[in-house]
């Protein structure tokens, strides 16, 4: 009997591979994760070798990702390196994360693998630059929530984010040059806007799971996230190079949202976790007082 199962866990994913094999035998390549948002999730391929198996991680994105391979359970299996194991995978590339062999060839192999992945290179060294306002000059600028906002900007991933209160269908511009690393634009608007229903909804990755977004990779390894876009609202494609001020999408009210707005953050990968960075933004009003920060100060401009 041979069994392989691939199940999506979250955006950019843990991917689960379950193997139950009576003996060493060829294993078919794992298919892409079913239901992964716009094929953005890292994928695993298990290949038979002369003395065991190799676990390959495939990166479908036009930017680097970091992966962590770990056991969910195992029997009669030895890996090299020992799991959990990490690897950084360049854009559009594949890497062997671990090799596996059977500890006792007279007994069957039975192990489950989970692959976690995070966009970005953990060794990125972001520069201090000033970002362009991601809205057209004639769009009124109102900030609903700023740095360290108590509603949802209270974790590492979103601490230095800005929520611009704009109507659905507002043009969103690139705040800095870069390459479009990720596009998700299939989710409908949030049906209700009751803040009480959103509080305590879980960690940031869960809150934003159904949010349409565009992620742009900058040449210093940092990434700008433009989130809560309307369904079908991206006007750029993965792998496309964009310039500062270029139209990239239309704002919406998707995912963890209590009302139409644009969520903007600059992030880096800091070892299998996304961390937001403080930044300056040209043309933005001061961030609300609960954040204790401001934008619009002078700085380097790209």
Coordinates of C-alpha atoms in Angstrom, one line a residue:
X1 CA 0.0 0.0 0.0
X2 CA 1.3 3.5 -0.8
X3 CA -0.3 6.7 0.4
X4 CA 0.6 10.3 -0.2
X5 CA -1.5 13.2 1.0
X6 CA -0.9 16.9 0.5
X7 CA -3.0 19.4 2.6
X8 CA -2.8 23.2 2.7
X9 CA -2.6 24.7 6.2
X10 CA -2.3 28.4 5.6
X11 CA -1.0 31.1 3.3
X12 CA 2.5 30.2 2.2
X13 CA 1.8 27.3 4.2
X14 CA 2.5 24.4 6.2
X15 CA 2.2 21.6 3.6
X16 CA 1.7 18.1 5.0
X17 CA 3.1 15.0 3.2
X18 CA 2.0 11.6 4.6
X19 CA 3.9 8.5 3.5
X20 CA 3.0 4.9 4.5
X21 CA 5.3 2.5 2.5
X22 CA 5.9 -1.2 3.2
X23 CA 9.4 -1.0 1.7
X24 CA 11.7 1.3 -0.2
X25 CA 9.9 2.0 -3.5
X26 CA 9.7 4.8 -6.0
X27 CA 7.5 7.7 -4.8
X28 CA 5.6 9.8 -7.3
X29 CA 6.3 13.6 -7.2
X30 CA 3.9 15.4 -4.9
X31 CA 1.4 17.5 -6.8
X32 CA 0.9 21.2 -6.0
X33 CA -1.0 21.9 -2.9
X34 CA -4.7 21.7 -3.7
X35 CA -6.5 25.0 -2.9
X36 CA -3.3 26.9 -2.2
X37 CA -4.1 30.6 -2.9
X38 CA -3.0 31.4 -6.4
X39 CA -0.2 28.7 -6.2
X40 CA 1.8 30.8 -3.8
X41 CA 2.6 28.0 -1.3
X42 CA 5.9 26.2 -1.2
X43 CA 5.6 22.6 -2.3
X44 CA 7.3 19.3 -1.4
X45 CA 8.5 16.6 -3.8
X46 CA 9.6 13.2 -2.4
X47 CA 12.0 11.4 -4.7
X48 CA 13.4 7.9 -4.3
X49 CA 17.1 7.4 -4.3
X50 CA 19.4 4.3 -4.2
X51 CA 19.2 4.2 -0.4
X52 CA 16.2 6.2 0.6
X53 CA 14.4 9.4 -0.3
X54 CA 15.1 13.1 -0.9
X55 CA 12.6 15.8 0.1
X56 CA 12.8 18.7 -2.3
X57 CA 11.1 22.0 -1.6
X58 CA 9.9 24.0 -4.6
X59 CA 9.6 27.7 -4.6
X60 CA 7.0 28.9 -7.1
X61 CA 7.5 32.6 -6.2
X62 CA 9.7 35.2 -8.1
X63 CA 11.5 35.9 -4.8
X64 CA 13.3 34.0 -2.1
X65 CA 11.6 32.0 0.6
X66 CA 12.7 30.2 3.7
X67 CA 11.4 26.8 4.6
X68 CA 11.4 24.5 7.6
X69 CA 10.8 20.8 7.2
X70 CA 9.7 18.9 10.3
X71 CA 8.1 15.6 11.3
X72 CA 4.5 15.3 12.3
X73 CA 5.2 11.7 13.2
X74 CA 7.8 9.1 12.1
X75 CA 8.5 5.4 12.4
X76 CA 11.7 3.6 11.2
X77 CA 13.1 6.7 9.5
X78 CA 16.4 8.6 9.9
X79 CA 17.0 12.0 8.2
X80 CA 20.1 14.0 7.3
X81 CA 20.2 16.7 8.5
X82 CA 18.1 15.9 11.5
X83 CA 14.6 17.5 11.5
X84 CA 13.5 20.2 11.9
X85 CA 15.8 21.5 9.1
X86 CA 15.7 24.9 7.4
X87 CA 16.7 26.1 3.9
X88 CA 16.6 29.3 1.9
X89 CA 15.3 28.8 -1.6
X90 CA 16.0 31.4 -4.4
X91 CA 13.2 32.6 -6.7
X92 CA 11.7 29.9 -8.8
X93 CA 14.1 27.3 -7.6
X94 CA 14.2 23.9 -5.8
X95 CA 16.4 22.7 -2.9
X96 CA 16.9 19.3 -1.3
X97 CA 16.0 20.0 2.4
X98 CA 16.7 16.6 3.8
X99 CA 17.5 13.0 2.8
X100 CA 15.8 10.0 4.5
X101 CA 16.7 6.4 4.9
X102 CA 15.1 3.4 6.5
X103 CA 16.5 2.5 9.9
X104 CA 15.5 -1.2 9.6
X105 CA 15.0 -2.4 6.0
X106 CA 12.9 -5.3 7.2
X107 CA 10.1 -3.0 8.5
X108 CA 7.9 -0.5 6.6
X109 CA 8.5 3.2 6.4
X110 CA 5.9 5.4 7.9
X111 CA 6.4 9.2 8.3
X112 CA 4.6 12.5 8.0
X113 CA 6.4 15.7 6.9
X114 CA 5.2 19.3 7.4
X115 CA 6.8 22.0 5.3
X116 CA 6.5 25.6 6.7
X117 CA 7.4 28.5 4.5
X118 CA 7.9 32.2 4.9
X119 CA 8.6 34.7 2.1
X120 CA 11.9 36.6 2.0
X121 CA 15.5 35.9 2.7
X122 CA 16.3 35.8 6.4
X123 CA 19.7 37.5 5.7
X124 CA 18.2 40.6 4.0
X125 CA 19.7 43.9 5.0
X126 CA 17.0 46.6 4.4
X127 CA 18.1 50.2 3.8
X128 CA 16.5 53.3 5.3
X129 CA 14.4 54.9 2.6
X130 CA 11.4 57.1 2.3
X131 CA 8.4 55.5 0.7
X132 CA 5.9 57.2 -1.6
X133 CA 2.3 57.5 -0.5
X134 CA 0.6 54.4 -2.1
X135 CA -2.4 56.6 -3.2
X136 CA -3.0 59.1 -5.9
X137 CA -2.4 62.8 -5.1
X138 CA -6.1 63.6 -5.2
X139 CA -7.0 60.8 -2.7
X140 CA -7.8 62.2 0.7
X141 CA -5.4 60.7 3.3
X142 CA -7.0 59.4 6.5
X143 CA -5.2 56.9 8.7
X144 CA -7.5 54.6 10.6
X145 CA -4.7 52.8 12.5
X146 CA -1.0 53.4 12.7
X147 CA 2.1 52.0 14.3
X148 CA 1.4 49.7 17.3
X149 CA -2.4 50.2 16.9
X150 CA -4.2 48.4 19.6
X151 CA -6.8 46.8 17.3
X152 CA -4.6 44.6 15.1
X153 CA -1.2 46.2 14.8
X154 CA 0.0 44.5 18.0
X155 CA 2.2 41.7 16.7
X156 CA 5.7 41.6 15.0
X157 CA 4.2 41.2 11.6
X158 CA 2.0 44.2 11.7
X159 CA 3.4 46.5 14.5
X160 CA 4.7 49.0 11.9
X161 CA 1.8 49.0 9.5
X162 CA -0.6 51.8 8.4
X163 CA -4.3 51.4 7.6
X164 CA -5.5 54.0 5.1
X165 CA -9.2 54.5 5.2
X166 CA -10.2 54.6 1.6
X167 CA -13.3 53.5 -0.3
X168 CA -13.4 50.2 -2.2
X169 CA -12.0 50.7 -5.7
X170 CA -9.4 53.3 -4.8
X171 CA -6.3 53.2 -6.9
X172 CA -3.3 51.7 -5.1
X173 CA 0.2 52.7 -6.2
X174 CA 3.6 51.1 -5.6
X175 CA 5.4 53.0 -2.8
X176 CA 8.8 51.8 -4.0
X177 CA 10.5 50.1 -7.0
X178 CA 10.5 46.3 -6.9
X179 CA 9.4 42.9 -8.3
X180 CA 5.9 41.6 -7.7
X181 CA 6.6 38.6 -5.6
X182 CA 3.0 37.5 -4.7
X183 CA -0.5 38.3 -5.9
X184 CA -3.7 37.0 -4.2
X185 CA -6.9 38.5 -5.6
X186 CA -9.6 35.8 -5.4
X187 CA -11.4 36.5 -2.1
X188 CA -14.7 38.5 -1.9
X189 CA -15.2 41.5 0.4
X190 CA -15.9 40.9 4.1
X191 CA -19.7 40.6 4.4
X192 CA -20.0 42.4 7.8
X193 CA -18.1 45.1 9.5
X194 CA -18.6 44.5 13.2
X195 CA -15.4 45.2 15.1
X196 CA -16.5 43.0 18.0
X197 CA -16.6 40.0 15.7
X198 CA -13.0 40.5 14.6
X199 CA -11.3 41.0 18.0
X200 CA -9.5 37.9 19.2
X201 CA -9.8 36.3 15.8
X202 CA -6.4 34.7 16.0
X203 CA -2.8 35.6 15.0
X204 CA -2.0 37.8 12.1
X205 CA -1.6 35.0 9.5
X206 CA -5.1 33.7 10.4
X207 CA -6.6 37.2 10.3
X208 CA -5.1 38.0 6.9
X209 CA -5.7 34.5 5.4
X210 CA -8.5 35.6 3.2
X211 CA -7.2 39.0 2.4
X212 CA -6.3 39.8 -1.2
X213 CA -2.8 41.4 -1.5
X214 CA 0.1 42.3 -3.6
X215 CA 3.6 41.7 -2.1
X216 CA 6.5 43.6 -3.7
X217 CA 10.1 42.5 -3.2
X218 CA 12.7 45.4 -3.0
X219 CA 16.3 45.1 -4.1
X220 CA 17.5 45.1 -0.5
X221 CA 15.4 42.1 0.4
X222 CA 12.6 43.9 2.2
X223 CA 9.0 43.5 1.1
X224 CA 6.0 45.9 0.9
X225 CA 2.6 44.4 1.5
X226 CA -0.5 46.0 0.1
X227 CA -3.5 44.1 1.7
X228 CA -7.3 44.0 1.7
X229 CA -7.5 44.6 -2.0
X230 CA -10.8 44.0 -3.8
X231 CA -11.4 40.7 -5.5
X232 CA -9.7 40.7 -8.9
X233 CA -8.2 44.0 -7.9
X234 CA -4.5 43.4 -8.8
X235 CA -3.4 44.9 -12.0
X236 CA 0.1 43.5 -11.9
X237 CA 1.4 39.9 -12.2
X238 CA 3.9 37.9 -10.2
X239 CA 7.4 38.4 -11.6
X240 CA 6.6 41.9 -13.0
X241 CA 9.0 44.7 -12.2
X242 CA 7.2 47.9 -11.1
X243 CA 8.3 51.4 -10.5
X244 CA 7.5 53.8 -7.7
X245 CA 4.1 55.4 -8.3
X246 CA 2.9 52.7 -10.7
X247 CA -0.7 51.6 -10.4
X248 CA -0.7 48.1 -8.9
X249 CA -4.3 47.4 -7.8
X250 CA -7.6 48.6 -6.3
X251 CA -8.4 48.8 -2.6
X252 CA -11.1 46.7 -1.1
X253 CA -12.5 45.2 2.2
X254 CA -11.2 41.6 2.3
X255 CA -9.8 39.4 5.0
X256 CA -9.6 40.7 8.6
X257 CA -11.3 44.0 8.0
X258 CA -13.9 46.0 9.8
X259 CA -14.3 48.5 6.9
X260 CA -12.8 49.4 3.5
X261 CA -9.1 50.3 3.8
X262 CA -5.6 49.7 2.5
X263 CA -3.2 47.9 4.9
X264 CA 0.5 48.8 4.1
X265 CA 3.5 47.4 5.8
X266 CA 7.2 46.9 5.1
X267 CA 8.4 43.5 6.2
X268 CA 11.5 41.3 6.3
X269 CA 11.9 37.6 7.2
X270 CA 13.8 37.2 10.4
X271 CA 14.2 33.4 10.6
X272 CA 10.8 31.8 9.7
X273 CA 8.8 34.8 10.9
X274 CA 7.8 38.0 9.2
X275 CA 8.7 41.2 11.0
X276 CA 7.4 44.7 10.1
X277 CA 9.8 47.6 10.0
X278 CA 9.3 51.3 10.9
X279 CA 9.4 53.5 7.8
X280 CA 9.0 57.1 6.6
X281 CA 6.4 57.9 4.0
X282 CA 6.3 61.1 1.9
X283 CA 3.0 62.9 1.9
X284 CA 1.3 61.0 4.8
X285 CA -0.3 62.7 7.8
X286 CA 1.0 61.9 11.3
X287 CA 0.1 58.4 12.5
X288 CA -2.7 58.4 15.1
X289 CA -1.6 59.2 18.6
X290 CA -2.0 55.7 20.0
X291 CA 1.0 54.6 18.0
X292 CA 3.5 57.2 19.3
X293 CA 5.0 57.5 15.9
X294 CA 4.8 59.6 12.8
X295 CA 5.6 59.4 9.1
X296 CA 6.4 62.0 6.5
X297 CA 9.9 62.8 7.8
X298 CA 12.6 63.4 5.2
X299 CA 14.9 60.5 4.2
X300 CA 16.4 58.7 1.3
X301 CA 14.1 58.3 -1.7
X302 CA 14.3 55.6 -4.3

